[in-house]
Amino acid sequence: MTARPVPVTTVETKPFWDGTRQHDLCLPQCVQCGYLHYPPQPRCRRCSAQDMTWTTLSGRGRLWSWTIVHLPSLPGVEPPFAICEVELEEQDGLMFVALADVAEHDLATGLQVEVRFAEDENGTAYPQVHRP
Ligand SMILES: [Zn+2]
């Protein structure tokens, strides 16, 4: 199996990946209005302010939707696997996307989940959706 690709960081995403190394889910939060953003944005989607601060979130949320991928399409991840969309508890409508570490038959809309981190052989920590 090919290795999972190493994330390429940008100015906007580096704090996110720095947080994953500590097993923290960190997202940018608008200093002006408090709105949280995922994926990271250089400017607030709600008020257009450019000042952001990085906030560590609980990682807790509810499963909103998912899809099961049966074809080999993500290097380093053996199919089948589930890609989950989780609404994080810190903000209504704040959706986070990650692979599931939950059995397919246990996936259900509204399921309480949390984001944890799993390290690959290169030490890169990737977020995963787990049951608490
Ligand atoms: Zn704002």
PDB file of C-alpha atoms and ligand atoms in Angstrom:
ATOM      1  CA  MET A   1       0.000   0.000   0.000  1.00  0.00           C
ATOM      2  CA  THR A   2       1.233   3.479  -0.752  1.00  0.00           C
ATOM      3  CA  ALA A   3       1.883   5.841   2.121  1.00  0.00           C
ATOM      4  CA  ARG A   4      -0.603   8.470   3.093  1.00  0.00           C
ATOM      5  CA  PRO A   5       0.494  11.842   1.673  1.00  0.00           C
ATOM      6  CA  VAL A   6       2.127  14.265   4.079  1.00  0.00           C
ATOM      7  CA  PRO A   7      -0.026  17.396   4.435  1.00  0.00           C
ATOM      8  CA  VAL A   8       1.328  20.454   2.667  1.00  0.00           C
ATOM      9  CA  THR A   9       0.882  23.382   4.999  1.00  0.00           C
ATOM     10  CA  THR A  10       0.220  26.976   4.051  1.00  0.00           C
ATOM     11  CA  VAL A  11       0.206  30.131   6.147  1.00  0.00           C
ATOM     12  CA  GLU A  12      -3.527  29.524   6.698  1.00  0.00           C
ATOM     13  CA  THR A  13      -3.255  25.818   7.617  1.00  0.00           C
ATOM     14  CA  LYS A  14       0.037  25.572   9.540  1.00  0.00           C
ATOM     15  CA  PRO A  15      -1.542  26.229  12.979  1.00  0.00           C
ATOM     16  CA  PHE A  16      -4.092  23.472  12.280  1.00  0.00           C
ATOM     17  CA  TRP A  17      -1.365  20.908  11.549  1.00  0.00           C
ATOM     18  CA  ASP A  18       0.755  22.194  14.444  1.00  0.00           C
ATOM     19  CA  GLY A  19      -2.276  21.477  16.655  1.00  0.00           C
ATOM     20  CA  THR A  20      -2.657  17.946  15.321  1.00  0.00           C
ATOM     21  CA  ARG A  21       0.898  17.157  16.474  1.00  0.00           C
ATOM     22  CA  GLN A  22      -0.308  17.920  20.011  1.00  0.00           C
ATOM     23  CA  HIS A  23      -3.524  15.959  19.277  1.00  0.00           C
ATOM     24  CA  ASP A  24      -5.507  19.188  19.512  1.00  0.00           C
ATOM     25  CA  LEU A  25      -8.226  20.260  17.134  1.00  0.00           C
ATOM     26  CA  CYS A  26      -7.449  23.936  16.529  1.00  0.00           C
ATOM     27  CA  LEU A  27      -9.453  26.205  14.247  1.00  0.00           C
ATOM     28  CA  PRO A  28      -9.278  29.901  13.491  1.00  0.00           C
ATOM     29  CA  GLN A  29     -11.766  32.101  15.307  1.00  0.00           C
ATOM     30  CA  CYS A  30     -12.628  35.631  14.263  1.00  0.00           C
ATOM     31  CA  VAL A  31     -11.428  38.117  16.865  1.00  0.00           C
ATOM     32  CA  GLN A  32     -14.171  40.545  15.816  1.00  0.00           C
ATOM     33  CA  CYS A  33     -17.294  38.326  15.962  1.00  0.00           C
ATOM     34  CA  GLY A  34     -16.113  34.987  17.415  1.00  0.00           C
ATOM     35  CA  TYR A  35     -17.101  32.908  14.367  1.00  0.00           C
ATOM     36  CA  LEU A  36     -15.114  29.664  13.987  1.00  0.00           C
ATOM     37  CA  HIS A  37     -13.935  28.538  10.564  1.00  0.00           C
ATOM     38  CA  TYR A  38     -13.280  25.206   8.947  1.00  0.00           C
ATOM     39  CA  PRO A  39     -11.478  24.975   6.667  1.00  0.00           C
ATOM     40  CA  PRO A  40      -9.197  27.791   7.812  1.00  0.00           C
ATOM     41  CA  GLN A  41      -9.881  31.084   6.059  1.00  0.00           C
ATOM     42  CA  PRO A  42      -7.746  34.228   5.783  1.00  0.00           C
ATOM     43  CA  ARG A  43     -10.863  36.381   6.293  1.00  0.00           C
ATOM     44  CA  CYS A  44     -14.019  35.898   8.364  1.00  0.00           C
ATOM     45  CA  ARG A  45     -16.904  34.514   6.308  1.00  0.00           C
ATOM     46  CA  ARG A  46     -19.400  36.224   8.581  1.00  0.00           C
ATOM     47  CA  CYS A  47     -18.001  39.760   9.091  1.00  0.00           C
ATOM     48  CA  SER A  48     -14.980  39.917   6.699  1.00  0.00           C
ATOM     49  CA  ALA A  49     -12.543  40.803   9.494  1.00  0.00           C
ATOM     50  CA  GLN A  50      -8.978  39.579   8.948  1.00  0.00           C
ATOM     51  CA  ASP A  51      -7.923  39.152  12.572  1.00  0.00           C
ATOM     52  CA  MET A  52      -8.085  35.501  13.594  1.00  0.00           C
ATOM     53  CA  THR A  53      -6.944  33.712  16.697  1.00  0.00           C
ATOM     54  CA  TRP A  54      -6.448  29.961  16.875  1.00  0.00           C
ATOM     55  CA  THR A  55      -8.712  28.208  19.337  1.00  0.00           C
ATOM     56  CA  THR A  56      -8.487  24.648  20.651  1.00  0.00           C
ATOM     57  CA  LEU A  57     -11.864  22.930  20.430  1.00  0.00           C
ATOM     58  CA  SER A  58     -13.245  19.985  22.363  1.00  0.00           C
ATOM     59  CA  GLY A  59     -13.500  17.784  19.283  1.00  0.00           C
ATOM     60  CA  ARG A  60     -16.974  16.710  20.417  1.00  0.00           C
ATOM     61  CA  GLY A  61     -19.890  16.829  18.052  1.00  0.00           C
ATOM     62  CA  ARG A  62     -22.649  14.951  16.308  1.00  0.00           C
ATOM     63  CA  LEU A  63     -22.426  12.950  13.134  1.00  0.00           C
ATOM     64  CA  TRP A  64     -24.227  14.883  10.432  1.00  0.00           C
ATOM     65  CA  SER A  65     -23.573  12.698   7.393  1.00  0.00           C
ATOM     66  CA  TRP A  66     -21.107  10.211   5.963  1.00  0.00           C
ATOM     67  CA  THR A  67     -20.257   8.292   2.885  1.00  0.00           C
ATOM     68  CA  ILE A  68     -18.632   4.893   2.516  1.00  0.00           C
ATOM     69  CA  VAL A  69     -15.837   4.762  -0.032  1.00  0.00           C
ATOM     70  CA  HIS A  70     -15.327   1.310  -1.578  1.00  0.00           C
ATOM     71  CA  LEU A  71     -12.731   2.134  -4.224  1.00  0.00           C
ATOM     72  CA  PRO A  72      -9.045   2.773  -3.498  1.00  0.00           C
ATOM     73  CA  SER A  73      -8.972   6.539  -3.774  1.00  0.00           C
ATOM     74  CA  LEU A  74      -7.002   7.798  -0.772  1.00  0.00           C
ATOM     75  CA  PRO A  75      -3.339   6.743  -0.679  1.00  0.00           C
ATOM     76  CA  GLY A  76      -2.496   4.972   2.564  1.00  0.00           C
ATOM     77  CA  VAL A  77      -6.104   4.213   3.476  1.00  0.00           C
ATOM     78  CA  GLU A  78      -7.498   0.779   2.671  1.00  0.00           C
ATOM     79  CA  PRO A  79     -11.116   0.764   1.454  1.00  0.00           C
ATOM     80  CA  PRO A  80     -13.821   0.534   2.504  1.00  0.00           C
ATOM     81  CA  PHE A  81     -13.644   3.595   4.727  1.00  0.00           C
ATOM     82  CA  ALA A  82     -16.119   6.218   5.875  1.00  0.00           C
ATOM     83  CA  ILE A  83     -15.712   9.958   5.453  1.00  0.00           C
ATOM     84  CA  CYS A  84     -17.740  11.732   8.111  1.00  0.00           C
ATOM     85  CA  GLU A  85     -19.134  15.215   8.386  1.00  0.00           C
ATOM     86  CA  VAL A  86     -19.402  16.198  12.052  1.00  0.00           C
ATOM     87  CA  GLU A  87     -21.141  19.277  13.442  1.00  0.00           C
ATOM     88  CA  LEU A  88     -18.833  20.434  16.247  1.00  0.00           C
ATOM     89  CA  GLU A  89     -20.499  21.414  19.513  1.00  0.00           C
ATOM     90  CA  GLU A  90     -18.830  24.829  19.743  1.00  0.00           C
ATOM     91  CA  GLN A  91     -20.897  26.380  16.936  1.00  0.00           C
ATOM     92  CA  ASP A  92     -24.118  25.528  15.099  1.00  0.00           C
ATOM     93  CA  GLY A  93     -23.292  24.641  11.532  1.00  0.00           C
ATOM     94  CA  LEU A  94     -19.542  24.271  12.136  1.00  0.00           C
ATOM     95  CA  MET A  95     -18.822  21.174  10.072  1.00  0.00           C
ATOM     96  CA  PHE A  96     -15.603  19.204  10.277  1.00  0.00           C
ATOM     97  CA  VAL A  97     -14.702  16.378   7.917  1.00  0.00           C
ATOM     98  CA  ALA A  98     -12.537  13.393   8.816  1.00  0.00           C
ATOM     99  CA  LEU A  99     -12.272   9.667   8.306  1.00  0.00           C
ATOM    100  CA  ALA A 100     -14.222   7.476  10.706  1.00  0.00           C
ATOM    101  CA  ASP A 101     -12.821   5.018  13.173  1.00  0.00           C
ATOM    102  CA  VAL A 102     -16.342   3.747  13.772  1.00  0.00           C
ATOM    103  CA  ALA A 103     -17.793   0.522  12.401  1.00  0.00           C
ATOM    104  CA  GLU A 104     -20.009   1.190   9.399  1.00  0.00           C
ATOM    105  CA  HIS A 105     -23.044  -0.430  11.036  1.00  0.00           C
ATOM    106  CA  ASP A 106     -22.697   1.945  14.034  1.00  0.00           C
ATOM    107  CA  LEU A 107     -22.817   5.141  11.959  1.00  0.00           C
ATOM    108  CA  ALA A 108     -26.063   7.021  12.527  1.00  0.00           C
ATOM    109  CA  THR A 109     -27.233  10.582  12.036  1.00  0.00           C
ATOM    110  CA  GLY A 110     -26.945  12.450  15.325  1.00  0.00           C
ATOM    111  CA  LEU A 111     -24.495   9.962  16.840  1.00  0.00           C
ATOM    112  CA  GLN A 112     -22.333  11.645  19.476  1.00  0.00           C
ATOM    113  CA  VAL A 113     -18.730  11.476  18.308  1.00  0.00           C
ATOM    114  CA  GLU A 114     -15.395  13.064  19.011  1.00  0.00           C
ATOM    115  CA  VAL A 115     -12.366  13.877  16.941  1.00  0.00           C
ATOM    116  CA  ARG A 116      -9.174  12.186  18.065  1.00  0.00           C
ATOM    117  CA  PHE A 117      -5.846  11.803  16.328  1.00  0.00           C
ATOM    118  CA  ALA A 118      -4.028   8.834  14.885  1.00  0.00           C
ATOM    119  CA  GLU A 119      -0.384   9.009  13.874  1.00  0.00           C
ATOM    120  CA  ASP A 120       0.926   7.293  10.801  1.00  0.00           C
ATOM    121  CA  GLU A 121       4.365   5.740  10.513  1.00  0.00           C
ATOM    122  CA  ASN A 122       5.827   9.151   9.621  1.00  0.00           C
ATOM    123  CA  GLY A 123       4.492  10.763  12.793  1.00  0.00           C
ATOM    124  CA  THR A 124       1.829  12.822  11.033  1.00  0.00           C
ATOM    125  CA  ALA A 125      -1.296  12.978  13.210  1.00  0.00           C
ATOM    126  CA  TYR A 126      -4.557  12.834  11.264  1.00  0.00           C
ATOM    127  CA  PRO A 127      -7.947  13.613  12.774  1.00  0.00           C
ATOM    128  CA  GLN A 128     -10.371  10.702  13.021  1.00  0.00           C
ATOM    129  CA  VAL A 129     -13.968  10.446  14.132  1.00  0.00           C
ATOM    130  CA  HIS A 130     -14.531   8.136  17.111  1.00  0.00           C
ATOM    131  CA  ARG A 131     -17.328   7.235  19.468  1.00  0.00           C
ATOM    132  CA  PRO A 132     -16.639   8.819  22.886  1.00  0.00           C
TER     133      PRO A 132
HETATM  134 ZN    ZN B   1     -16.059  37.739  12.089  1.00  0.00          ZN
END
